[in-house]
Coordinates of C-alpha atoms in Angstrom, one line a residue:
M285 CA 64.2 -228.1 174.6
K286 CA 67.6 -226.4 175.3
A287 CA 65.7 -223.4 176.9
F288 CA 63.6 -225.8 178.9
L289 CA 66.7 -227.6 180.2
K290 CA 68.3 -224.2 181.2
Q291 CA 65.4 -223.0 183.3
R292 CA 63.1 -225.7 184.6
P293 CA 59.6 -224.7 185.8
T294 CA 59.0 -224.5 189.5
G295 CA 56.1 -224.7 191.9
R296 CA 52.7 -225.7 190.5
L297 CA 53.9 -225.0 187.0
L298 CA 56.3 -228.0 187.5
Y299 CA 53.3 -230.3 188.1
L300 CA 51.4 -228.8 185.2
Y301 CA 54.3 -229.5 182.9
A302 CA 54.5 -233.1 184.2
A303 CA 50.8 -233.6 183.5
I304 CA 51.1 -232.2 180.0
A305 CA 54.1 -234.4 179.3
G306 CA 52.0 -237.4 180.5
A307 CA 49.1 -236.3 178.4
I308 CA 51.1 -236.2 175.1
Y309 CA 52.4 -239.7 175.7
P310 CA 49.2 -241.5 174.5
L311 CA 49.3 -239.5 171.3
G312 CA 52.2 -241.6 170.3
L313 CA 50.1 -244.8 170.5
A314 CA 47.1 -245.8 168.3
P315 CA 45.0 -244.3 166.8
L316 CA 47.2 -241.2 166.2
N317 CA 50.5 -243.1 166.2
I318 CA 52.7 -240.0 166.4
W319 CA 55.4 -242.3 167.9
P320 CA 58.1 -239.5 168.3
L321 CA 55.9 -238.0 171.0
L322 CA 56.5 -241.1 173.2
F323 CA 60.2 -240.1 173.3
V324 CA 59.5 -236.4 173.8
S325 CA 57.2 -237.3 176.7
V326 CA 59.8 -239.5 178.4
L327 CA 62.5 -237.0 177.8
V328 CA 60.5 -234.2 179.5
L329 CA 59.8 -236.4 182.4
I330 CA 63.5 -237.2 182.9
A331 CA 64.3 -233.5 182.8
L332 CA 61.6 -232.7 185.4
L333 CA 62.7 -235.5 187.7
D334 CA 66.4 -234.8 187.5
N335 CA 67.9 -233.5 190.9
Q336 CA 64.5 -233.9 192.6
P337 CA 64.3 -235.3 196.2
T338 CA 62.0 -238.2 197.0
K339 CA 58.7 -236.4 197.9
Q340 CA 58.9 -233.9 195.0
A341 CA 59.8 -236.7 192.5
F342 CA 56.8 -238.7 193.6
K343 CA 54.5 -235.7 193.0
I344 CA 56.0 -234.9 189.6
A345 CA 55.7 -238.5 188.4
Y346 CA 52.2 -238.8 189.8
C347 CA 51.0 -235.8 187.9
Y348 CA 52.7 -237.3 184.8
G349 CA 50.8 -240.5 185.5
V350 CA 47.5 -238.6 185.8
G351 CA 47.9 -237.0 182.4
Y352 CA 49.2 -240.3 180.9
F353 CA 46.2 -242.4 182.0
A354 CA 43.6 -239.6 181.7
V355 CA 44.2 -239.3 178.0
G356 CA 45.3 -242.9 177.4
A357 CA 42.7 -244.9 179.4
S358 CA 39.7 -242.7 179.9
W359 CA 37.8 -244.8 177.4
V360 CA 36.5 -246.8 180.5
Y361 CA 34.0 -243.9 180.8
V362 CA 32.2 -245.3 177.8
S363 CA 31.7 -248.7 179.4
I364 CA 30.6 -247.2 182.7
H365 CA 28.2 -244.6 181.3
D366 CA 26.9 -246.1 178.0
F367 CA 26.6 -249.7 179.1
G368 CA 26.8 -249.6 182.9
H369 CA 24.1 -246.9 182.7
A370 CA 25.7 -244.9 185.5
P371 CA 24.8 -241.1 185.5
V372 CA 27.3 -238.7 184.1
W373 CA 28.6 -237.5 187.5
L374 CA 29.2 -241.0 188.7
S375 CA 30.8 -242.2 185.5
V376 CA 33.2 -239.2 185.6
F377 CA 33.9 -240.0 189.3
L378 CA 34.6 -243.7 188.7
T379 CA 36.8 -242.9 185.7
L380 CA 38.7 -240.4 187.8
V381 CA 39.2 -242.9 190.6
F382 CA 40.5 -245.4 187.9
V383 CA 42.9 -242.8 186.5
L384 CA 44.2 -241.6 190.0
F385 CA 44.8 -245.2 191.0
L386 CA 46.7 -246.1 187.9
A387 CA 48.8 -242.9 188.2
L388 CA 50.2 -244.4 191.4
Y389 CA 52.4 -246.7 189.2
K390 CA 54.2 -243.6 187.8
G391 CA 54.2 -242.0 191.2
I392 CA 55.9 -245.0 192.8
M393 CA 58.5 -244.9 189.9
G394 CA 59.2 -241.3 190.7
W395 CA 59.5 -242.1 194.4
L396 CA 62.1 -244.7 193.7
V397 CA 64.1 -242.4 191.4
G398 CA 63.9 -239.6 193.9
K399 CA 65.0 -241.9 196.7
A400 CA 68.0 -243.0 194.6
Y401 CA 68.9 -239.4 193.9
T402 CA 68.7 -238.5 197.6
L403 CA 71.0 -241.5 198.6
K404 CA 73.4 -241.5 195.7
G405 CA 73.0 -238.3 193.8
Q406 CA 73.2 -238.2 190.0
M407 CA 74.5 -241.7 189.8
G408 CA 71.5 -243.0 191.7
F409 CA 69.1 -241.1 189.4
Y410 CA 70.6 -242.3 186.1
F411 CA 71.0 -245.9 187.3
T412 CA 67.4 -246.1 188.8
F413 CA 65.2 -244.3 186.2
P414 CA 65.2 -247.0 183.5
L415 CA 65.1 -249.9 186.0
A416 CA 62.2 -248.2 187.8
W417 CA 60.3 -247.7 184.5
L418 CA 60.8 -251.4 183.6
A419 CA 59.8 -252.6 187.1
L420 CA 56.7 -250.6 187.4
D421 CA 55.6 -251.5 183.8
W422 CA 55.9 -255.1 184.9
F423 CA 54.1 -254.5 188.2
Q424 CA 51.3 -252.7 186.3
G425 CA 50.8 -255.8 184.2
V426 CA 50.5 -258.3 187.2
F427 CA 49.1 -256.4 190.2
L428 CA 45.6 -257.4 191.1
T429 CA 44.3 -258.6 187.7
G430 CA 47.0 -256.7 185.7
F431 CA 46.6 -253.8 183.3
P432 CA 49.3 -254.2 180.6
W433 CA 48.1 -251.2 178.6
L434 CA 49.8 -248.1 177.2
Y435 CA 53.4 -249.6 177.2
L436 CA 55.9 -247.6 175.2
G437 CA 56.8 -250.7 173.3
Y438 CA 53.4 -250.9 171.7
G439 CA 54.0 -247.5 170.0
L440 CA 57.1 -248.9 168.4
V441 CA 55.2 -251.3 166.2
D442 CA 55.0 -248.9 163.2
S443 CA 58.2 -247.1 164.0
V444 CA 61.9 -247.5 163.0
F445 CA 62.4 -249.3 166.3
S446 CA 60.0 -252.1 165.6
G447 CA 62.9 -254.6 165.2
W448 CA 63.5 -254.4 169.0
L449 CA 60.2 -256.2 169.7
S450 CA 61.2 -259.4 168.0
W451 CA 64.3 -259.6 170.2
F452 CA 63.2 -258.1 173.5
G453 CA 59.4 -258.1 173.6
V454 CA 57.3 -255.1 174.3
Q455 CA 58.6 -254.5 177.8
G456 CA 62.2 -254.9 176.8
A457 CA 61.7 -252.5 173.9
S458 CA 60.2 -250.0 176.3
Y459 CA 63.3 -250.3 178.5
F460 CA 65.7 -249.7 175.6
A461 CA 63.6 -246.7 174.4
V462 CA 63.9 -245.2 177.9
I463 CA 67.6 -245.8 177.9
L464 CA 67.8 -244.0 174.6
M465 CA 66.0 -241.0 176.0
L466 CA 68.2 -241.0 179.1
L467 CA 71.3 -240.9 177.0
T468 CA 69.7 -238.3 174.8
Y469 CA 69.1 -236.2 177.9
L470 CA 72.8 -236.6 179.0
C471 CA 73.9 -235.4 175.5
L472 CA 71.6 -232.4 175.7
Q473 CA 72.9 -231.6 179.2
M474 CA 76.5 -231.6 177.8
V475 CA 75.4 -229.3 175.0
R476 CA 73.9 -226.9 177.6
K477 CA 77.0 -226.9 179.8
S478 CA 79.3 -226.3 176.8
S479 CA 80.5 -222.6 177.0
Y480 CA 82.3 -222.6 173.6
K481 CA 80.8 -223.5 170.2
G482 CA 83.7 -225.9 169.5
L483 CA 82.9 -228.0 172.6
I484 CA 79.3 -228.4 171.5
K485 CA 80.3 -230.6 168.5
A486 CA 81.3 -233.6 170.6
P487 CA 78.0 -234.1 172.4
L488 CA 76.0 -233.4 169.2
T489 CA 78.1 -235.9 167.4
A490 CA 77.5 -238.4 170.2
L491 CA 73.8 -237.7 170.0
F492 CA 73.8 -238.3 166.2
L493 CA 75.7 -241.5 166.6
L494 CA 73.5 -242.6 169.5
W495 CA 70.3 -242.4 167.3
A496 CA 72.0 -243.8 164.3
V497 CA 73.2 -246.9 166.2
S498 CA 69.8 -247.3 167.8
M499 CA 68.0 -247.2 164.5
G500 CA 70.6 -249.4 162.9
S501 CA 70.3 -252.0 165.6
S502 CA 66.6 -252.1 165.1
L503 CA 66.9 -252.7 161.4
L504 CA 69.5 -255.4 162.0
M505 CA 67.3 -257.1 164.6
D506 CA 64.4 -257.0 162.2
K507 CA 66.4 -258.6 159.5
Y508 CA 67.8 -261.3 161.8
S509 CA 64.8 -261.7 164.1
S510 CA 64.5 -265.4 163.4
L511 CA 67.0 -268.1 164.3
E512 CA 65.2 -270.7 162.1
P513 CA 64.2 -270.8 158.4
T514 CA 61.0 -268.9 157.7
T515 CA 58.1 -271.2 156.6
E516 CA 55.2 -270.2 154.4
Q517 CA 51.6 -271.4 154.0
S518 CA 48.6 -270.3 151.9
V519 CA 45.6 -270.0 154.2
S520 CA 42.0 -269.0 153.5
V521 CA 40.5 -267.2 156.5
A522 CA 37.0 -265.8 157.1
L523 CA 36.6 -263.5 160.0
V524 CA 32.9 -262.6 160.8
Q525 CA 32.0 -259.2 162.2
P526 CA 28.3 -259.3 163.0
N527 CA 28.0 -255.7 164.5
I528 CA 25.5 -256.6 167.2
P529 CA 24.8 -253.5 169.4
Q530 CA 26.0 -254.1 173.0
N531 CA 22.7 -252.9 174.5
E532 CA 20.9 -255.6 172.5
K533 CA 23.4 -258.5 172.7
W534 CA 22.1 -260.1 175.9
Q535 CA 18.4 -259.6 175.4
P536 CA 16.9 -263.2 175.5
E537 CA 14.2 -262.4 172.9
L538 CA 16.9 -261.5 170.3
L539 CA 19.0 -264.7 170.7
S540 CA 17.3 -266.4 167.8
T541 CA 17.9 -263.3 165.6
F542 CA 21.6 -263.3 166.4
I543 CA 22.0 -267.0 165.8
H544 CA 20.4 -266.7 162.4
R545 CA 22.7 -263.7 161.6
Y546 CA 25.8 -265.8 162.3
H547 CA 24.3 -268.7 160.4
N548 CA 23.5 -266.7 157.3
M549 CA 26.7 -264.8 157.3
T550 CA 28.7 -268.0 157.6
E551 CA 26.8 -270.0 154.9
P552 CA 28.8 -268.8 152.0
L553 CA 32.1 -269.1 153.9
W554 CA 32.2 -272.9 154.4
G555 CA 35.3 -274.2 152.7
A556 CA 37.6 -271.6 154.2
D557 CA 40.4 -273.1 156.2
L558 CA 39.5 -271.1 159.3
I559 CA 36.2 -269.4 160.1
I560 CA 36.3 -267.2 163.2
W561 CA 33.5 -265.6 165.1
P562 CA 34.1 -263.0 167.9
E563 CA 34.1 -263.2 171.7
A564 CA 30.8 -264.5 173.2
A565 CA 29.5 -264.7 169.7
I566 CA 26.5 -266.7 170.9
P567 CA 24.9 -264.7 173.8
A568 CA 23.8 -267.9 175.6
V569 CA 25.5 -270.7 177.5
K570 CA 26.8 -273.5 175.4
H571 CA 24.3 -276.2 176.5
R572 CA 21.3 -274.1 175.4
V573 CA 22.4 -274.1 171.8
E574 CA 23.9 -277.6 171.4
N575 CA 21.7 -278.3 168.4
W576 CA 23.0 -275.4 166.5
L577 CA 26.6 -276.2 167.5
E578 CA 26.2 -279.8 166.2
L579 CA 24.8 -278.4 162.9
W580 CA 27.7 -276.0 162.4
S581 CA 30.2 -278.7 163.4
K582 CA 28.8 -281.0 160.7
Q583 CA 29.0 -278.3 158.1
A584 CA 32.6 -277.5 159.1
K585 CA 33.5 -281.2 158.7
A586 CA 31.8 -281.6 155.4
S587 CA 33.5 -278.5 153.9
G588 CA 36.9 -279.0 155.4
S589 CA 36.7 -275.9 157.5
Q590 CA 37.5 -275.3 161.2
L591 CA 35.1 -273.0 163.0
I592 CA 36.4 -271.1 166.0
L593 CA 34.0 -269.1 168.2
G594 CA 33.5 -267.6 171.6
I595 CA 30.7 -268.8 173.9
P596 CA 30.0 -268.9 177.6
V597 CA 30.2 -272.4 179.0
Y598 CA 28.4 -273.5 182.2
E599 CA 29.8 -276.4 184.2
A600 CA 26.8 -277.7 186.2
E601 CA 29.0 -279.9 188.5
Q602 CA 31.1 -276.9 189.7
Q603 CA 28.3 -274.4 189.1
Q604 CA 30.7 -272.1 187.3
I605 CA 30.6 -270.2 184.1
Y606 CA 33.6 -269.7 181.8
A607 CA 34.3 -267.3 179.0
S608 CA 35.4 -269.9 176.4
V609 CA 36.6 -270.5 172.9
I610 CA 35.5 -273.7 171.2
T611 CA 36.5 -275.2 167.9
L612 CA 34.0 -277.1 165.7
G613 CA 34.8 -279.4 162.8
D614 CA 37.4 -282.2 162.7
Y615 CA 39.1 -280.8 165.8
Q616 CA 36.7 -280.1 168.8
Q617 CA 38.5 -278.4 171.7
R618 CA 37.9 -275.7 174.3
Y619 CA 39.9 -273.0 175.9
D620 CA 38.7 -271.1 179.0
K621 CA 39.7 -267.5 179.5
Q622 CA 42.3 -267.0 182.2
H623 CA 42.6 -263.2 182.5
L624 CA 39.1 -262.0 183.3
V625 CA 38.1 -258.3 182.9
P626 CA 37.2 -256.7 186.3
F627 CA 33.5 -255.7 186.5
G628 CA 32.9 -257.0 183.0
E629 CA 33.4 -260.7 183.8
F630 CA 33.9 -260.7 187.6
V631 CA 33.3 -258.2 190.3
P632 CA 36.1 -257.5 192.8
L633 CA 34.8 -257.2 196.4
E634 CA 31.6 -258.7 195.1
R635 CA 30.0 -259.0 198.5
W636 CA 30.0 -255.2 198.9
L637 CA 29.8 -254.0 195.3
R638 CA 27.4 -256.3 193.6
G639 CA 24.1 -254.6 193.0
L640 CA 25.1 -251.1 194.1
I641 CA 24.8 -249.7 190.6
E642 CA 24.1 -251.4 187.3
F643 CA 27.8 -251.2 186.3
F644 CA 28.5 -253.7 189.1
N645 CA 25.8 -256.0 187.9
L646 CA 26.6 -256.4 184.1
P647 CA 25.5 -259.5 182.2
M648 CA 27.9 -262.4 182.6
S649 CA 30.0 -260.6 185.3
G650 CA 30.1 -263.7 187.5
M651 CA 32.6 -265.8 185.5
T652 CA 35.4 -268.1 186.7
A653 CA 39.0 -267.9 185.4
G654 CA 40.3 -270.8 183.4
R655 CA 43.2 -273.1 184.5
S656 CA 46.6 -271.6 183.9
E657 CA 48.0 -274.9 182.5
Q658 CA 45.8 -275.0 179.4
K659 CA 47.6 -275.9 176.2
A660 CA 47.4 -274.4 172.7
L661 CA 44.5 -275.6 170.5
E662 CA 45.0 -277.4 167.2
T663 CA 43.7 -277.7 163.7
E664 CA 45.0 -280.1 161.0
R665 CA 47.7 -277.6 159.9
F666 CA 48.1 -275.2 162.8
N667 CA 48.6 -274.7 166.5
I668 CA 46.2 -272.1 167.6
Y669 CA 47.1 -269.7 170.5
P670 CA 43.7 -268.4 171.7
A671 CA 43.3 -265.0 173.4
I672 CA 39.9 -263.7 174.5
C673 CA 39.6 -259.9 174.7
Y674 CA 42.3 -258.2 176.6
E675 CA 44.2 -261.5 177.1
I676 CA 46.1 -260.4 174.0
A677 CA 47.9 -257.9 176.2
F678 CA 49.4 -260.7 178.4
S679 CA 52.5 -261.8 176.6
G680 CA 53.2 -264.5 179.2
L681 CA 50.1 -266.4 178.1
F682 CA 51.7 -267.0 174.7
D683 CA 55.0 -268.1 176.3
K684 CA 53.0 -270.9 178.0
F685 CA 51.3 -271.8 174.7
N686 CA 54.7 -271.9 173.0
K687 CA 56.1 -274.3 175.6
S688 CA 53.0 -276.5 175.3
V689 CA 53.5 -277.2 171.6
T690 CA 55.2 -280.6 170.9
N691 CA 54.5 -280.9 167.2
Q692 CA 56.0 -279.4 164.1
K693 CA 53.0 -277.4 163.0
D694 CA 53.1 -273.7 162.4
S695 CA 51.3 -271.5 164.9
L696 CA 48.7 -268.7 164.7
I697 CA 47.4 -266.4 167.3
V698 CA 43.6 -266.2 167.2
T699 CA 42.2 -263.3 169.3
I700 CA 38.5 -262.7 169.6
S701 CA 37.0 -259.7 171.2
N702 CA 33.9 -257.5 171.7
D703 CA 35.2 -253.9 171.7
A704 CA 31.6 -252.6 171.5
W705 CA 32.1 -251.9 175.2
F706 CA 34.4 -249.0 174.3
G707 CA 32.3 -247.3 171.6
R708 CA 34.2 -244.9 169.3
S709 CA 36.9 -244.2 171.8
W710 CA 40.7 -244.9 171.4
G711 CA 40.3 -248.3 173.2
P712 CA 39.6 -250.5 170.2
H713 CA 42.5 -248.9 168.3
Q714 CA 44.9 -249.5 171.2
H715 CA 43.7 -253.0 171.5
L716 CA 44.5 -253.7 167.8
Q717 CA 47.9 -252.2 168.2
I718 CA 48.6 -254.6 171.1
A719 CA 47.7 -257.5 168.8
Q720 CA 50.2 -256.2 166.2
S721 CA 52.9 -256.2 168.9
R722 CA 52.2 -259.9 169.7
A723 CA 52.7 -260.8 166.0
L724 CA 56.0 -259.0 166.0
E725 CA 57.2 -260.6 169.3
Y726 CA 56.5 -264.1 168.2
G727 CA 56.9 -263.9 164.4
I728 CA 53.5 -265.4 163.7
P729 CA 50.3 -264.1 162.1
V730 CA 47.4 -262.8 164.3
L731 CA 43.8 -263.3 163.3
R732 CA 41.5 -260.9 165.1
A733 CA 37.7 -261.3 165.0
T734 CA 35.5 -258.7 166.8
N735 CA 31.9 -258.0 167.2
T736 CA 31.9 -254.3 166.1
G737 CA 35.5 -253.9 164.9
I738 CA 38.3 -253.6 164.4
T739 CA 38.5 -257.1 162.8
A740 CA 41.9 -257.6 161.2
V741 CA 44.5 -259.9 159.7
I742 CA 48.0 -259.2 160.9
N743 CA 51.2 -260.7 159.4
H744 CA 54.3 -262.0 161.3
K745 CA 55.9 -258.5 161.1
G746 CA 52.9 -256.8 162.9
Q747 CA 51.6 -255.3 159.6
I748 CA 47.9 -255.1 159.1
L749 CA 47.1 -257.0 155.8
S750 CA 43.4 -256.4 155.9
K751 CA 40.9 -254.9 158.3
T752 CA 37.2 -253.8 158.6
L753 CA 35.7 -250.5 159.6
Q754 CA 34.1 -250.2 162.9
F755 CA 30.3 -250.6 163.4
E756 CA 29.5 -252.3 160.2
Q757 CA 28.4 -255.8 159.5
N758 CA 31.2 -257.4 157.5
V759 CA 33.3 -260.4 156.7
L760 CA 37.0 -260.6 156.0
N761 CA 37.1 -263.5 153.6
E762 CA 40.5 -263.7 151.8
R763 CA 43.3 -266.1 151.1
F764 CA 46.7 -265.0 152.5
I765 CA 50.3 -266.3 152.1
F766 CA 51.4 -266.3 155.7
K767 CA 55.0 -266.5 156.8
F768 CA 56.0 -268.0 160.1
A769 CA 59.4 -266.9 161.6
S770 CA 60.0 -268.0 165.2
T771 CA 61.7 -265.0 166.7
V772 CA 64.6 -264.6 169.2
Y773 CA 62.0 -263.4 171.8
S774 CA 59.7 -266.4 171.2
K775 CA 62.7 -268.7 171.8
Y776 CA 64.3 -267.1 174.8
G777 CA 61.7 -264.8 176.2
L778 CA 63.2 -262.1 178.4
I779 CA 66.5 -263.9 179.0
I780 CA 68.5 -261.9 176.4
C781 CA 66.7 -258.7 177.4
L782 CA 67.5 -259.2 181.1
F783 CA 71.1 -260.0 180.3
L784 CA 71.5 -256.8 178.3
V785 CA 69.7 -254.9 181.1
V786 CA 72.4 -256.0 183.5
I787 CA 75.2 -255.1 181.1
L788 CA 73.7 -251.6 180.4
Q789 CA 73.1 -250.9 184.0
L790 CA 76.7 -251.8 184.8
L791 CA 77.9 -249.6 181.9
I792 CA 75.9 -246.7 183.4
V793 CA 77.5 -247.2 186.8
L794 CA 81.0 -247.4 185.3
T795 CA 80.5 -244.4 183.1
L796 CA 79.2 -242.3 186.0
L797 CA 82.1 -243.4 188.2
K798 CA 84.6 -242.5 185.6
T799 CA 82.9 -239.1 185.1
Q800 CA 83.0 -238.4 188.8
K801 CA 86.6 -239.5 189.0
N802 CA 87.6 -237.1 186.2
K803 CA 85.9 -234.2 188.1

């Protein structure tokens, strides 16, 4: 790294280095989980962007983004090719368009950093880089339908910095990790500029203290993540993984087969506190299978179970279809998915795209988003925060559920998904890691039921207690002692994080001003 800092690559090699740095970033996330590579990737990007004017900074960061999303999100190819039945060339083209578009988020970040350097020099660069990273992460999560994927904070779930998530959330943890790398870069720069061996000791000592304090702060935050006493409950859960192939799921002639599969798999499970089926478990609209739903509801009531399942719901009066979660048993409720998957559940620019290729005409791709003011679901003992598919990536959804709760019951996150769309790619593993991060943020367990895996039970610390293998028919049927610890983040959201962001940014300015004055 020291040699790299001394002689930075130029010309096209500069863009190649940026793309490689971006490409190693996803290796720090699931399934490989080599989390130090997240820090290395960001450190290299900082070194490449330092002292770069606006246009050059945009190009460097854009190339970084291309590598970042090409490796981290190219699993969309599986959906387009395997299930959208697009030819290879078209699947590659559409995946490339997807990657090149997402890379603009990093490119814009680079442009902002370069502009700040052009206007204010080093002070502008150091001040803007962490803010631009945070702002573009946020924008990536809300623009159009939002794509809150590949955040640095997700990779901290199984790292020594996991404690940050319970105080600052995923995006806040990402910001502080970037600050850590910015300060690391400054220390390495001081080492590089030190002519005498004796002068090297000070920045190296500062670097050691920086990492020691950062790790120590995470351990303390993990220990004191909850402001309230931790509660504990014994819960028996049964998560059903039917392993229905995606290319068979919506074939009408197989509906009866799949209904009987669920029925038979669930028969020995009655009596469990919570029985959970995956997203769109029944591949038919709700009113077509009311007889079965009534039967299962009666069985749930008789056995003291609560059955939670995903099913499409058609509202004849509005002529709209919703991707829904319903509960059967003593408590009968419904939640409609708010964050729909583009092309999978609705088609953007439908008037022009619908029917062009099979990928733009997938089954159930004409759905309507649910109301944003929906409340958490309930069972006798718990509040249930439902999340369908990639809704688990939208932390704000759970903030709303938190605020909607008025009782004293403990809360659980129940997320149901159908990751068959992504085959054996990294997508399902990344999806599971996001669920782990939600558990850490809110200090509550997460129950994750999927069609083909990875079905999992996650505790309040984001640790996986039990999980299935992919592409096997299985049931997670166990009793767990769950702990519930309402975290600082669940109480205050981003307020504490934003307060510290302001303080840190002011400290950066004051430090840089003092440095310039000493010069």
